[in-house]
Coordinates of C-alpha atoms and ligand atoms in Angstrom, one line a residue:
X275 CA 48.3 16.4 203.7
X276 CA 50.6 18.9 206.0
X277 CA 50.5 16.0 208.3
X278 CA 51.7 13.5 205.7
X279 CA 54.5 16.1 204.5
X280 CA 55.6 16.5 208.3
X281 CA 56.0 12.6 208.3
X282 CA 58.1 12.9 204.7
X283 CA 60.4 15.1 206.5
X284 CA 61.1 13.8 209.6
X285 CA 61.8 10.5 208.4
X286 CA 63.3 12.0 205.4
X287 CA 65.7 13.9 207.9
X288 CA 66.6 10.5 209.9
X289 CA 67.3 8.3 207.1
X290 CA 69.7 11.2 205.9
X291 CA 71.3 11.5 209.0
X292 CA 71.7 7.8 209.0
X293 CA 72.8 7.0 205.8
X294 CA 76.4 5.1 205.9
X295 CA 77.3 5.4 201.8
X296 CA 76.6 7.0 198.8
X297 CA 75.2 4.4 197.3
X298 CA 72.2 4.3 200.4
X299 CA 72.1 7.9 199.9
X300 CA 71.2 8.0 196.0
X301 CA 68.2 5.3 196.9
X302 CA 67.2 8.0 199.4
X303 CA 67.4 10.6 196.8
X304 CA 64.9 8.2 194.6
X305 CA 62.8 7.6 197.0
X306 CA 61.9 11.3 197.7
X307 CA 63.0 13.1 194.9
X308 CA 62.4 10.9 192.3
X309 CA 59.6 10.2 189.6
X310 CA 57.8 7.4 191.4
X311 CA 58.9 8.8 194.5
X312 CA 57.6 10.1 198.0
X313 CA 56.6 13.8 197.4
X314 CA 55.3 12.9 193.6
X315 CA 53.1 10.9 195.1
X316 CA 52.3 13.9 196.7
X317 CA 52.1 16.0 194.3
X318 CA 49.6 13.8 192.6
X319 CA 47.0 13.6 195.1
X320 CA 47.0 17.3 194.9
X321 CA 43.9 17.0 192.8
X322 CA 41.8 15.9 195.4
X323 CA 42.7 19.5 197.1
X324 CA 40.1 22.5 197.3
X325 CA 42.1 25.3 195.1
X326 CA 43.0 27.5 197.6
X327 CA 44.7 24.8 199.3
X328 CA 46.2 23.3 196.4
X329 CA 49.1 26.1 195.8
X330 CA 49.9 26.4 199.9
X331 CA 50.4 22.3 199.8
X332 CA 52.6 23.0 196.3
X333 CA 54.7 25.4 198.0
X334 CA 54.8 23.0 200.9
X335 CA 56.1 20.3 198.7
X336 CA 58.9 22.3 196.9
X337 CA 59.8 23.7 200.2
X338 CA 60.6 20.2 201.2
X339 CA 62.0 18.6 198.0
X340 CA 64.4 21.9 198.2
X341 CA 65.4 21.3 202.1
X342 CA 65.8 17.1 201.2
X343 CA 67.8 18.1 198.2
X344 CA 70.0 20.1 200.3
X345 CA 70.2 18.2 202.5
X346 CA 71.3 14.8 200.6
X347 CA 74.0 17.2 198.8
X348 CA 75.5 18.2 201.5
X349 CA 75.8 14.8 203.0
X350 CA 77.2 14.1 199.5
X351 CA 80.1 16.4 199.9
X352 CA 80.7 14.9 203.4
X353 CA 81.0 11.5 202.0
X354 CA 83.5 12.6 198.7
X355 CA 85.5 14.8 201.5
X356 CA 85.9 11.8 203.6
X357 CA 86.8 9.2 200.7
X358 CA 89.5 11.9 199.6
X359 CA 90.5 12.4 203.0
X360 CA 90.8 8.0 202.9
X361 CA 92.6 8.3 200.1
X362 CA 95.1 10.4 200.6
X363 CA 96.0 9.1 204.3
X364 CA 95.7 5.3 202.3
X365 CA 98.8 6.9 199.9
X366 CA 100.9 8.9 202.3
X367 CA 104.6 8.1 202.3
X368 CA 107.0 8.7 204.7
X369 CA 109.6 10.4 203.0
X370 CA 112.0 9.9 206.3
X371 CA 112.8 6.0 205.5
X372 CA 116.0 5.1 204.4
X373 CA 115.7 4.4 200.9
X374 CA 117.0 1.2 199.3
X375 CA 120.6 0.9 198.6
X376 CA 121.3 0.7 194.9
X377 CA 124.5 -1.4 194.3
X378 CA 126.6 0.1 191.4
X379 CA 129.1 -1.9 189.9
X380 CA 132.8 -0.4 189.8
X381 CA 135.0 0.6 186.8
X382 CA 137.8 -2.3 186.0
X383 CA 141.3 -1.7 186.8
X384 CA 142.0 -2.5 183.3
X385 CA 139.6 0.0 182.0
X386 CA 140.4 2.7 184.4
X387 CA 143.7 2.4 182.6
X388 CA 142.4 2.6 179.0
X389 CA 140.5 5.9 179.8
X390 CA 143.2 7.3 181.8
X391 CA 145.6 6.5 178.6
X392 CA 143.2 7.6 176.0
X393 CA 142.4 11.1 177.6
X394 CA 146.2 11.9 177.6
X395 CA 146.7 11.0 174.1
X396 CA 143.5 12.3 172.8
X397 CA 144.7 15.6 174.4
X398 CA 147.9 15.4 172.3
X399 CA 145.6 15.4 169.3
X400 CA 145.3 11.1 168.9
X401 CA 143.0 9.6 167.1
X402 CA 141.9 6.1 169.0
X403 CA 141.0 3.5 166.4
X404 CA 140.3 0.0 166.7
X405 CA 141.4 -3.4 165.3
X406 CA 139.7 -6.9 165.2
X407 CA 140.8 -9.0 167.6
X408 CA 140.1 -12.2 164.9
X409 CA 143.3 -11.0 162.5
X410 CA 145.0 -12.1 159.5
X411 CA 148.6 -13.4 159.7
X412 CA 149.2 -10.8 156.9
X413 CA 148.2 -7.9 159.5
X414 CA 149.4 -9.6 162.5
X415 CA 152.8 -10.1 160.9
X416 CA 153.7 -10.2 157.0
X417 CA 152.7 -6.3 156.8
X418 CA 155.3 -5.7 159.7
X419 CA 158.3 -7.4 158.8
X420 CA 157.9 -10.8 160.1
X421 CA 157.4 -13.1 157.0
X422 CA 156.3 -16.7 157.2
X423 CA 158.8 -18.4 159.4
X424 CA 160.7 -15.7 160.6
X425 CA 162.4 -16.8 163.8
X426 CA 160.6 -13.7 166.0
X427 CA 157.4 -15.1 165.6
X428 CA 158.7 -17.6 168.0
X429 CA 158.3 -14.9 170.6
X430 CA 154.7 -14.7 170.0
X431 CA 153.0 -18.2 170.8
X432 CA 149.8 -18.1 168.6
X433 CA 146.4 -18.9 168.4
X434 CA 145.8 -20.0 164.7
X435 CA 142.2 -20.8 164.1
X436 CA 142.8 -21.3 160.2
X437 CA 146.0 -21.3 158.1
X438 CA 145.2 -17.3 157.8
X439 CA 143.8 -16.4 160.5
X440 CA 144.9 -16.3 164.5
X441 CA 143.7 -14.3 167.3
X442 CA 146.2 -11.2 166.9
X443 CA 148.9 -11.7 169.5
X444 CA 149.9 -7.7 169.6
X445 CA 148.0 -4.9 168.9
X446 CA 150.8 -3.9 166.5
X447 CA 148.6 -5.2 163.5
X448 CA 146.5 -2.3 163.6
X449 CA 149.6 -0.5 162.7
X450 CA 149.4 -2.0 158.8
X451 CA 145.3 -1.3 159.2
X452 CA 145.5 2.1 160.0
X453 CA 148.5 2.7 157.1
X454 CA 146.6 0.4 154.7
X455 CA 143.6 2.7 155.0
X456 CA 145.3 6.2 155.0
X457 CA 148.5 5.3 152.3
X458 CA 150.2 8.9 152.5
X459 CA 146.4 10.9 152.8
X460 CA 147.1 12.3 156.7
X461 CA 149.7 12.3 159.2
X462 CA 149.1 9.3 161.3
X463 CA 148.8 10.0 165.3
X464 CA 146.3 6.7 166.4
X465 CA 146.6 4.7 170.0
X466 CA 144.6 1.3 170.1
X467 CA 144.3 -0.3 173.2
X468 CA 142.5 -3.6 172.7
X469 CA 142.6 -7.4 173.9
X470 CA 145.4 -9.5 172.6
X471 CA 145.9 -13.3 173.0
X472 CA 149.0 -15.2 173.2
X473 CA 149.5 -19.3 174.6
X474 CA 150.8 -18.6 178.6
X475 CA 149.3 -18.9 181.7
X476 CA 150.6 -18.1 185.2
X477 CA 151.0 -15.4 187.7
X478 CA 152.1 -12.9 185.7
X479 CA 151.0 -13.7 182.0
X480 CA 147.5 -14.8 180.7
X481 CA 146.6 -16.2 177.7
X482 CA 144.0 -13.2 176.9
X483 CA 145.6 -9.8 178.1
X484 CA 145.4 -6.2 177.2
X485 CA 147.9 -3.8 175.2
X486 CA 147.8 -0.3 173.5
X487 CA 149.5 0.2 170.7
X488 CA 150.9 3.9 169.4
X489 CA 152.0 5.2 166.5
X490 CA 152.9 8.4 164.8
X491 CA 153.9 9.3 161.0
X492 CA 154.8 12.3 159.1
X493 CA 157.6 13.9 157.8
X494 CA 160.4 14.6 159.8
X495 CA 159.6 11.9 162.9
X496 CA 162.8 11.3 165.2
X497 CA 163.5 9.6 167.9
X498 CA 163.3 12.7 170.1
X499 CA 159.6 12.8 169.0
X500 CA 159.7 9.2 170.4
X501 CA 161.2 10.1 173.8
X502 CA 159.6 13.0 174.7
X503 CA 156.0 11.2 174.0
X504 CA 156.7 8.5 176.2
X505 CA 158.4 10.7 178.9
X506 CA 155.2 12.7 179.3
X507 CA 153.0 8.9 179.0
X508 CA 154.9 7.2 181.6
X509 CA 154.9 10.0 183.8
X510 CA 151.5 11.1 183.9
X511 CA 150.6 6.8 184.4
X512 CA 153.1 6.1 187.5
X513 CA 154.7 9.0 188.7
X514 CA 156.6 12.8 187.7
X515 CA 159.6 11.6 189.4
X516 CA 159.8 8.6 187.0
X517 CA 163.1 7.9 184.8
X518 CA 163.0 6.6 181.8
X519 CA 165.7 4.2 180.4
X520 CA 166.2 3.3 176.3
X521 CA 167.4 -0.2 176.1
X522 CA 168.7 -1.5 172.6
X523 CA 166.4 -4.1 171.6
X524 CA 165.0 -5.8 168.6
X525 CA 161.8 -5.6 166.8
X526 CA 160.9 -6.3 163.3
X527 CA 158.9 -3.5 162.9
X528 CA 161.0 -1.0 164.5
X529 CA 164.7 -0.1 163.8
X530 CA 166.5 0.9 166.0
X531 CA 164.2 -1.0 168.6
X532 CA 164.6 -0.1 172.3
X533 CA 163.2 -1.7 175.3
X534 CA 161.9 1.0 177.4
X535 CA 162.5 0.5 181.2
X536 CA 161.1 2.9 184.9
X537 CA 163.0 3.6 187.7
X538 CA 161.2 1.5 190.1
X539 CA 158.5 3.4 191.9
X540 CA 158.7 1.5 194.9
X541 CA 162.2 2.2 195.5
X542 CA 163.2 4.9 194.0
X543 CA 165.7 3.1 191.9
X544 CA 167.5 1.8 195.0
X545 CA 167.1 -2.2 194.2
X546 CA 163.7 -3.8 196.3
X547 CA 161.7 -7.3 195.5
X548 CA 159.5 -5.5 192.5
X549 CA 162.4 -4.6 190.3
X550 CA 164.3 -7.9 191.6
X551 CA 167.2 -5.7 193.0
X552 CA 167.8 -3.9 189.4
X553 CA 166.0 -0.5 190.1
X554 CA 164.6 -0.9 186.8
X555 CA 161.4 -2.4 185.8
X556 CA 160.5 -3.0 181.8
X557 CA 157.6 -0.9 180.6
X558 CA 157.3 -1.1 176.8
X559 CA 158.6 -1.7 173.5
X560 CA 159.0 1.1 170.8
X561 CA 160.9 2.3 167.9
X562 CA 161.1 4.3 165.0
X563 CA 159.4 2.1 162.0
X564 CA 161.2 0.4 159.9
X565 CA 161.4 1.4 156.2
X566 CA 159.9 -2.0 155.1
X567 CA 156.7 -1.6 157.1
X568 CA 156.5 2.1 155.8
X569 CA 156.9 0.5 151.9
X570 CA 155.1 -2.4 152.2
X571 CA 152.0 -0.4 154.0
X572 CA 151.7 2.4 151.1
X573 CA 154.4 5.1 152.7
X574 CA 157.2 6.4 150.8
X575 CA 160.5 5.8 153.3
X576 CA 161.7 8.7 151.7
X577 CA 159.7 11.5 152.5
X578 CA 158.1 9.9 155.9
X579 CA 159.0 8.5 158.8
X580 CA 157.8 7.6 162.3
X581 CA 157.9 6.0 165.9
X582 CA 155.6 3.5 167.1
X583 CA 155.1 1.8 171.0
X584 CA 153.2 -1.1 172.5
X585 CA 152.5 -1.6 176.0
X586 CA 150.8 -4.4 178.7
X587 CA 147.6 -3.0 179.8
X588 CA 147.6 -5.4 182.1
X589 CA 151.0 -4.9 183.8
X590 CA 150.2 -0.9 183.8
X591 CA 147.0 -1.3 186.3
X592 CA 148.9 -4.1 187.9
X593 CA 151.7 -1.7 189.3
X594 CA 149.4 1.3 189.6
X595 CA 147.0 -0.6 191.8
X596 CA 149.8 -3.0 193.2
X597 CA 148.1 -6.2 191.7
X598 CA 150.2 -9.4 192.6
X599 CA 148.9 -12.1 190.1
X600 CA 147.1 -10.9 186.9
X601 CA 144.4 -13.4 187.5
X602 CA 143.0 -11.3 189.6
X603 CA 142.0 -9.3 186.5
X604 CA 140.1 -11.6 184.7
X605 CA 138.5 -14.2 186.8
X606 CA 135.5 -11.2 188.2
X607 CA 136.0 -11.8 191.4
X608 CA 133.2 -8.7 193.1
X609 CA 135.3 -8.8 196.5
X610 CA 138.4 -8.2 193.7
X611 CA 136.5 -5.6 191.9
X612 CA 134.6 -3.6 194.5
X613 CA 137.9 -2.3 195.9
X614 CA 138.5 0.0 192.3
X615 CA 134.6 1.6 192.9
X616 CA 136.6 4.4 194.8
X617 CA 138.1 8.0 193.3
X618 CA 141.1 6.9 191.2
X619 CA 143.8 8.8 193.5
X620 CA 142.5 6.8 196.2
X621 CA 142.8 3.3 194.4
X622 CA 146.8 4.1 193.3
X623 CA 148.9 2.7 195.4
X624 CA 151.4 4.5 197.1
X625 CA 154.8 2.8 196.9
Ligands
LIG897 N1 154.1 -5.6 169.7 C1 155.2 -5.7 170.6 C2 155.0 -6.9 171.6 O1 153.8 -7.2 171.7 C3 155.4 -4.4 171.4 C4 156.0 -3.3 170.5 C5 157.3 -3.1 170.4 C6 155.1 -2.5 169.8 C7 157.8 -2.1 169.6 C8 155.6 -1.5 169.0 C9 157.0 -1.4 168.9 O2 154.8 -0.7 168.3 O3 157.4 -0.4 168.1 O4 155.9 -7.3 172.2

């Protein structure tokens, strides 16, 4: 029986050493270790054993179950060391390769504009509101002084989709909305910049183009309220060494009305091609509202009064980025648009 042990072992030993996987190795361990396996069978022929023998051969036995046992484990460990070992050279990653590029999109000139715009009025304690851009002709013009068939509407070459409504052609009508909603509660101190529609098309005007609207009421508003705000507005958009120019004008809204015009900031203010040889160029309308507007809106003319101003979005960017045709701004061309993914100071143009 020591003799058949011996064998047990030594081939016991090879087929351990020679095992390739663990699932070879666990049919090893039932075929020694296991209920019908090799030293069991052992085990039960031990009744054929004097009893003096019997406990050596037992001791024999367990001797070897413990060695095979060992044995198996530790080829066990060997095997789950070298599948981790696999597994972890299978997921290295080279953190030394380039990454992939990701490829951001760029701010719009036009919107660059609105956020420069609204941070400097928000930081003079503005509110900025919006309006629809689907407006009544009441908003758009009764509520401002430009009844049905006033000859200024002519100015203003509307979209009517009904008899009532058109797409608004200035961003004035929020004017009325924001007095129609407050009606003497609050001061009013609101921008809107917003999208504004009007029937032209060619280099310089586009049918769908962007404006911001201001306006400010309380009591005691003047028109060196008026001046002052857009002093500190047109300077901080193109330039401290900007001059500002009033020019008598006319809106319905407003009265007086004044055009406001910039020394040209190409020149200087000496004449060149931008401001056609004037050394002006137009920047905005404004005024101080018109009693009418203030009535008709649900403000006592008496006791309040204020200023109000409407710009070109779209003209704005145009001269800060030196933008020829205002196309450009709406037909999202990328090779356009990924010139404005720079710093801001870096897209301005330097005239
Ligand atoms: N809404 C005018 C336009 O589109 C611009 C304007 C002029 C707005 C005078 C104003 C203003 O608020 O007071 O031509």
């Amino acid at each position: 029986m020591k003799e058949k042990l011996k064998e047990i072992a030594q081939i016991a030993n090879q087929e351990i050493e020679e095992v390739v996987d663990l699932n070879y190795l666990n049919e090893i361990r039932v075929k020694y270790l296991g209920k019908k396996g090799e030293l069991t069978a052992v085990l039960r022929m031990m009744g054929s054993l004097s009893k003096e023998e019997r406990p050596k051969i037992g001791e024999l036995v367990n001797k070897l179950r413990d060695e095979i046992e060992e044995k198996i484990e530790q080829k066990e460990k060997a095997f789950k060391q070298k599948e981790l070992q696999d597994k972890l050279e299978r997921e290295k990653i080279d953190i030394t390769l380039p990454s992939k590029k990701v490829i951001r999109g760029s701010k719009h000139p036009i919107n660059r504009v609105i956020e420069e715009i609204e941070d400097l009025f928000v930081s003079m304690g503005y509110d900025v509101v919006q309006g629809p851009e689907l407006e009544t002709d009441e908003y758009c013009f009764e509520r401002l002084n430009l009844p049905k068939g006033h000859p200024a509407r002519d100015m203003q070459d509307s979209f009517y989709v009904s008899k009532e409504y058109l797409l608004r052609t200035q961003t004035s009508a929020v004017q009325a909305r924001t007095m129609m909603n407050n009606k003497e509660k609050t001061p009013i101190r609101i921008i809107c910049p917003g999208k504004t529609y009007r029937r032209d098309d060619d280099a310089t005007h586009s049918h769908q183009f962007g404006q911001v609207e201001g306006l400010v009421i309380d009591k005691d508003i003047s028109f060196a309220d008026l001046k002052g705000t857009l002093e500190i507005f047109v300077k901080k958009m193109l330039g401290e060494n900007s001059k500002l120019r009033f020019r008598p004008s006319y809106f319905p809204f407003t009265e007086p009305s004044y055009e406001v015009d910039v020394s040209c900031f190409k020149c200087g203010g000496k004449g060149c091609n931008l401001c056609k040889q004037t050394g002006w160029i137009e920047i905005l309308g404004s005024g101080i509202v018109h009693p009418n507007v203030l009535k008709m809106n649900g403000y006592n003319p008496e006791i309040y009064s204020g200023f109000a101003f409407g710009t070109g979005l779209d003209r704005l960017a145009m001269f800060k980025y030196g933008i020829t045709d205002i196309r450009l701004l709406y037909t999202n061309d990328v090779r356009f648009l990924k010139q404005f993914d720079r710093k801001d100071e870096e897209n301005e143009i330097k005239y």
